[in-house]
Amino acid sequence: MNNKNTMTSTSKFMSLVLRHNPGRAGLALDAQGWVSIDALLRGAQAAGRNISPALLMEVVQSCPKQRFAISADGLRIRASQGHSVQIDLGLQASVPPQRLYHGTATRFLDSILRTGLDRRNRHHVHLTDNLATARSVGQRYGRLVLLEIDAARMHADACLFYRSDNGVWLTDSVAPYYLRVLAEEEHDETHHCP
Ligand code: HQG
C-alpha cells in the first residue's frame, strides 16, 4: 500500500500526461487517447518519476473518480475524460437524465449566464447527475454556485450528450436558457425533489 501523497502526486502526473501534455513523458497518445503502460512507466522514469507497475495499478484502482481506464488486454491506459489534447474517446451519444448539474464559482456566474457554459480548455462541458460531485467540482474555483441544466429539453432540442467511462456527462456547450441557478436550500441532495 503506497502512501496518500505518493498516490495523489502520481495520479496528478498521470492526469497531466494522459490528458494534457503527453510530451512531458516523451509520449504521444493514439487517436483514442491510449498509450502503452510500459511506455508510460519508462517515460515517467525519464521525467524523474519512479512509478512501479504496482503503484500505477493501485492509483487506477483506488481512484474515487475512476479517472483512468486500462484496455481489455491490460497493456494500455488512457484518461476516461478531461482531455485538452485532441483525441476521440469514441463515446456514443446517450440519452441524458432529465436534470444534470454543474458546480462552478460565483465569480464566473455573470459570464456563464450571459454566454452559457463552454468547454474552456477541455473537449466538452462537464456535467454530473450528482449534486455532491457538482459541489466538490465547483468548490475548487472559489465560492460555490450550483447550476441545474435542463438536459431533457436540450436533448429534445437535439443537443448531444455523452457519458464517459467514469460516469461524467459531457456535452459541447450549454446555452443560458437551459440553466437555472440553484438556491442554497436546494444544494443538499436530500432536500431536492426529483
Ligand atoms: C467555467 C474534474 C466563465 C466552468 C471534475 C468551470 C470535472 C465559464 C471552468 C472536470 C464559462 C472550467 C471538469 C463561461 C464555463 N464563462 N466561466 N462562459 N463556461 N466556465 O476545470 O467543469 O478531478 O475546465 O464553470 O470532476 O470545473 O480533473 O471544468 O468552473 O469532471 O478528474 O470554467 O474536472 O475532474 O474549469 O471540471 P474546468 P470543470 P478531475
CSV table of C-alpha atoms and ligand atoms in Angstrom, one decimal:
chain,number,residue,atom,x,y,z
A,1,MET,CA,0.0,0.0,0.0
A,2,ASN,CA,1.5,3.3,-1.1
A,3,ASN,CA,1.1,6.5,1.0
A,4,LYS,CA,-1.5,9.0,0.1
A,5,ASN,CA,0.9,11.7,-1.0
A,6,THR,CA,2.6,9.4,-3.4
A,7,MET,CA,-0.7,8.2,-4.8
A,8,THR,CA,-2.0,11.8,-5.2
A,9,SER,CA,1.1,13.1,-6.9
A,10,THR,CA,1.3,10.0,-9.2
A,11,SER,CA,-2.4,10.5,-10.1
A,12,LYS,CA,-1.8,14.2,-10.9
A,13,PHE,CA,1.3,13.3,-13.0
A,14,MET,CA,-0.7,10.7,-14.9
A,15,SER,CA,-3.6,13.1,-15.5
A,16,LEU,CA,-1.1,15.7,-16.8
A,17,VAL,CA,0.5,13.2,-19.2
A,18,LEU,CA,-2.7,11.4,-20.3
A,19,ARG,CA,-4.9,14.5,-20.7
A,20,HIS,CA,-2.8,17.5,-21.4
A,21,ASN,CA,0.9,17.0,-22.0
A,22,PRO,CA,2.0,13.5,-23.1
A,23,GLY,CA,5.3,15.1,-24.3
A,24,ARG,CA,6.2,15.6,-20.6
A,25,ALA,CA,6.9,11.8,-20.6
A,26,GLY,CA,8.1,11.7,-24.2
A,27,LEU,CA,4.9,10.1,-25.3
A,28,ALA,CA,2.2,10.5,-28.0
A,29,LEU,CA,-1.3,9.3,-27.4
A,30,ASP,CA,-3.0,7.3,-30.1
A,31,ALA,CA,-6.2,8.6,-31.7
A,32,GLN,CA,-8.4,7.3,-28.9
A,33,GLY,CA,-6.1,8.6,-26.1
A,34,TRP,CA,-4.4,5.3,-25.3
A,35,VAL,CA,-0.8,4.8,-24.5
A,36,SER,CA,1.2,1.6,-23.7
A,37,ILE,CA,1.6,1.2,-19.9
A,38,ASP,CA,5.2,0.2,-20.4
A,39,ALA,CA,5.9,3.3,-22.4
A,40,LEU,CA,4.2,5.5,-19.7
A,41,LEU,CA,6.3,3.9,-16.9
A,42,ARG,CA,9.5,4.4,-18.9
A,43,GLY,CA,8.6,7.9,-19.9
A,44,ALA,CA,7.8,8.7,-16.3
A,45,GLN,CA,11.2,7.4,-15.2
A,46,ALA,CA,12.9,9.6,-17.9
A,47,ALA,CA,10.9,12.6,-16.5
A,48,GLY,CA,12.3,11.8,-13.0
A,49,ARG,CA,9.3,9.9,-11.6
A,50,ASN,CA,9.6,6.4,-10.4
A,51,ILE,CA,6.3,4.7,-10.9
A,52,SER,CA,6.2,1.0,-10.4
A,53,PRO,CA,3.6,-1.2,-12.2
A,54,ALA,CA,2.1,-1.9,-8.7
A,55,LEU,CA,1.8,1.8,-7.9
A,56,LEU,CA,0.2,2.5,-11.3
A,57,MET,CA,-2.4,-0.2,-10.7
A,58,GLU,CA,-3.1,1.0,-7.2
A,59,VAL,CA,-3.7,4.6,-8.5
A,60,VAL,CA,-6.0,3.3,-11.2
A,61,GLN,CA,-8.0,1.0,-8.9
A,62,SER,CA,-8.3,3.2,-5.9
A,63,CYS,CA,-9.1,6.5,-7.7
A,64,PRO,CA,-12.5,7.6,-6.4
A,65,LYS,CA,-13.4,9.2,-9.7
A,66,GLN,CA,-12.1,6.3,-11.7
A,67,ARG,CA,-10.1,8.7,-13.9
A,68,PHE,CA,-8.1,6.1,-15.8
A,69,ALA,CA,-9.1,3.1,-17.8
A,70,ILE,CA,-7.0,0.1,-18.7
A,71,SER,CA,-7.5,-1.6,-22.1
A,72,ALA,CA,-9.1,-5.1,-22.2
A,73,ASP,CA,-5.7,-6.7,-23.0
A,74,GLY,CA,-4.2,-5.0,-19.9
A,75,LEU,CA,-1.5,-3.4,-22.0
A,76,ARG,CA,-2.7,0.2,-22.5
A,77,ILE,CA,-4.1,3.0,-20.3
A,78,ARG,CA,-6.0,6.3,-21.0
A,79,ALA,CA,-7.8,9.0,-19.1
A,80,SER,CA,-11.5,8.5,-19.2
A,81,GLN,CA,-12.2,12.2,-19.7
A,82,GLY,CA,-10.9,15.7,-19.1
A,83,HIS,CA,-8.5,16.0,-22.1
A,84,SER,CA,-7.3,19.2,-23.6
A,85,VAL,CA,-5.3,17.4,-26.3
A,86,GLN,CA,-7.2,16.4,-29.4
A,87,ILE,CA,-8.3,12.7,-29.2
A,88,ASP,CA,-11.5,10.9,-29.8
A,89,LEU,CA,-12.8,8.9,-26.9
A,90,GLY,CA,-15.2,7.1,-29.3
A,91,LEU,CA,-18.1,7.7,-27.0
A,92,GLN,CA,-21.7,7.0,-28.3
A,93,ALA,CA,-24.2,9.7,-27.8
A,94,SER,CA,-26.6,8.8,-24.9
A,95,VAL,CA,-29.9,10.0,-23.6
A,96,PRO,CA,-29.2,12.1,-20.5
A,97,PRO,CA,-31.2,12.2,-17.3
A,98,GLN,CA,-33.9,14.9,-17.1
A,99,ARG,CA,-31.7,17.2,-15.0
A,100,LEU,CA,-27.9,17.5,-14.8
A,101,TYR,CA,-25.7,19.7,-12.6
A,102,HIS,CA,-22.6,21.8,-12.9
A,103,GLY,CA,-20.7,23.3,-10.0
A,104,THR,CA,-18.8,26.5,-10.6
A,105,ALA,CA,-17.6,29.6,-8.7
A,106,THR,CA,-19.7,32.7,-8.2
A,107,ARG,CA,-17.1,34.9,-10.0
A,108,PHE,CA,-17.9,33.0,-13.3
A,109,LEU,CA,-21.6,33.3,-13.0
A,110,ASP,CA,-22.3,36.6,-14.9
A,111,SER,CA,-20.3,35.4,-17.8
A,112,ILE,CA,-22.0,32.0,-17.8
A,113,LEU,CA,-25.5,33.4,-17.6
A,114,ARG,CA,-24.6,35.7,-20.5
A,115,THR,CA,-22.9,33.3,-22.9
A,116,GLY,CA,-23.7,29.8,-21.4
A,117,LEU,CA,-21.3,27.1,-20.3
A,118,ASP,CA,-18.5,26.5,-22.7
A,119,ARG,CA,-15.8,23.9,-22.7
A,120,ARG,CA,-12.9,26.2,-22.0
A,121,ASN,CA,-9.7,24.2,-22.3
A,122,ARG,CA,-11.3,20.8,-22.3
A,123,HIS,CA,-13.1,18.9,-25.0
A,124,HIS,CA,-16.5,19.2,-23.5
A,125,VAL,CA,-18.5,20.9,-20.8
A,126,HIS,CA,-18.5,18.5,-17.8
A,127,LEU,CA,-21.8,17.8,-16.1
A,128,THR,CA,-22.9,15.4,-13.4
A,129,ASP,CA,-26.1,13.7,-12.2
A,130,ASN,CA,-24.9,14.0,-8.7
A,131,LEU,CA,-25.1,17.2,-6.6
A,132,ALA,CA,-22.3,16.2,-4.2
A,133,THR,CA,-19.9,15.8,-7.2
A,134,ALA,CA,-21.1,19.2,-8.6
A,135,ARG,CA,-20.4,20.8,-5.2
A,136,SER,CA,-16.9,19.5,-4.9
A,137,VAL,CA,-16.0,20.4,-8.5
A,138,GLY,CA,-17.4,24.0,-8.1
A,139,GLN,CA,-15.6,24.5,-4.8
A,140,ARG,CA,-12.2,24.1,-6.5
A,141,TYR,CA,-12.6,27.6,-8.0
A,142,GLY,CA,-13.9,29.7,-5.2
A,143,ARG,CA,-17.3,30.4,-3.7
A,144,LEU,CA,-19.7,27.7,-4.9
A,145,VAL,CA,-22.7,28.2,-7.2
A,146,LEU,CA,-24.7,25.2,-8.4
A,147,LEU,CA,-26.4,25.2,-11.8
A,148,GLU,CA,-29.1,22.9,-12.9
A,149,ILE,CA,-29.2,22.0,-16.5
A,150,ASP,CA,-32.5,21.2,-18.3
A,151,ALA,CA,-30.9,18.2,-20.0
A,152,ALA,CA,-34.3,16.8,-21.1
A,153,ARG,CA,-35.0,20.0,-23.0
A,154,MET,CA,-31.5,20.1,-24.5
A,155,HIS,CA,-31.9,16.5,-25.7
A,156,ALA,CA,-35.3,17.4,-27.2
A,157,ASP,CA,-33.6,20.2,-29.0
A,158,ALA,CA,-31.1,17.7,-30.5
A,159,CYS,CA,-28.1,18.6,-28.3
A,160,LEU,CA,-25.8,15.6,-28.0
A,161,PHE,CA,-24.7,14.1,-24.7
A,162,TYR,CA,-22.0,11.5,-23.9
A,163,ARG,CA,-21.3,9.6,-20.8
A,164,SER,CA,-17.6,8.9,-20.1
A,165,ASP,CA,-16.5,5.5,-18.8
A,166,ASN,CA,-16.3,7.0,-15.3
A,167,GLY,CA,-19.8,8.5,-15.4
A,168,VAL,CA,-19.2,12.1,-16.2
A,169,TRP,CA,-21.8,13.6,-18.6
A,170,LEU,CA,-20.3,15.6,-21.5
A,171,THR,CA,-21.8,18.0,-24.0
A,172,ASP,CA,-20.4,20.6,-26.3
A,173,SER,CA,-21.9,23.7,-24.7
A,174,VAL,CA,-25.0,24.7,-22.6
A,175,ALA,CA,-26.9,27.8,-23.7
A,176,PRO,CA,-28.0,30.2,-20.9
A,177,TYR,CA,-31.7,29.4,-21.3
A,178,TYR,CA,-31.1,25.7,-20.2
A,179,LEU,CA,-29.5,26.9,-17.0
A,180,ARG,CA,-31.0,27.6,-13.6
A,181,VAL,CA,-29.1,28.7,-10.5
A,182,LEU,CA,-30.0,26.6,-7.5
A,183,ALA,CA,-30.8,28.4,-4.4
A,184,GLU,CA,-28.7,27.4,-1.3
A,185,GLU,CA,-31.6,25.4,0.2
A,186,GLU,CA,-31.6,23.3,-2.9
A,187,HIS,CA,-27.9,22.4,-2.6
A,188,ASP,CA,-28.5,19.5,-0.4
A,189,GLU,CA,-29.4,16.3,-2.3
A,190,THR,CA,-31.7,15.1,0.5
A,191,HIS,CA,-33.9,18.2,0.1
A,192,HIS,CA,-34.0,18.1,-3.6
A,193,CYS,CA,-37.2,17.0,-5.4
A,194,PRO,CA,-36.6,14.9,-8.5
B,1,HQG,C1,-16.2,27.7,-16.1
B,1,HQG,C2,-12.8,17.4,-12.6
B,1,HQG,C3,-17.0,31.8,-17.4
B,1,HQG,C4,-16.8,26.4,-15.6
B,1,HQG,C5,-14.2,17.5,-12.4
B,1,HQG,C6,-15.6,25.9,-14.8
B,1,HQG,C7,-14.8,17.6,-13.7
B,1,HQG,C8,-17.1,29.5,-17.5
B,1,HQG,C9,-14.4,26.5,-15.5
B,1,HQG,C10,-13.7,18.1,-14.6
B,1,HQG,C11,-17.9,29.6,-18.7
B,1,HQG,C12,-13.7,25.4,-16.3
B,1,HQG,C13,-14.0,19.4,-15.2
B,1,HQG,C14,-18.2,30.9,-19.2
B,1,HQG,C15,-17.6,27.6,-18.2
B,1,HQG,N1,-17.7,32.0,-18.5
B,1,HQG,N2,-16.6,30.7,-16.9
B,1,HQG,N3,-18.9,31.1,-20.3
B,1,HQG,N4,-18.1,28.4,-19.1
B,1,HQG,N5,-16.9,28.3,-17.3
B,1,HQG,O1,-11.7,22.6,-14.7
B,1,HQG,O2,-16.2,21.5,-15.2
B,1,HQG,O3,-10.7,15.9,-11.0
B,1,HQG,O4,-12.1,23.0,-17.2
B,1,HQG,O5,-17.9,26.6,-14.8
B,1,HQG,O6,-14.7,16.3,-11.7
B,1,HQG,O7,-14.8,22.7,-13.4
B,1,HQG,O8,-9.9,16.6,-13.2
B,1,HQG,O9,-14.0,22.3,-15.8
B,1,HQG,O10,-15.6,26.4,-13.5
B,1,HQG,O11,-15.4,16.5,-14.3
B,1,HQG,O12,-10.8,14.3,-12.8
B,1,HQG,O13,-14.9,27.5,-16.4
B,1,HQG,O14,-12.6,18.2,-13.7
B,1,HQG,O15,-12.3,16.1,-12.8
B,1,HQG,O16,-13.0,24.6,-15.4
B,1,HQG,O17,-14.2,20.4,-14.2
B,1,HQG,P1,-12.6,23.1,-15.8
B,1,HQG,P2,-14.9,21.8,-14.6
B,1,HQG,P3,-10.9,15.7,-12.5
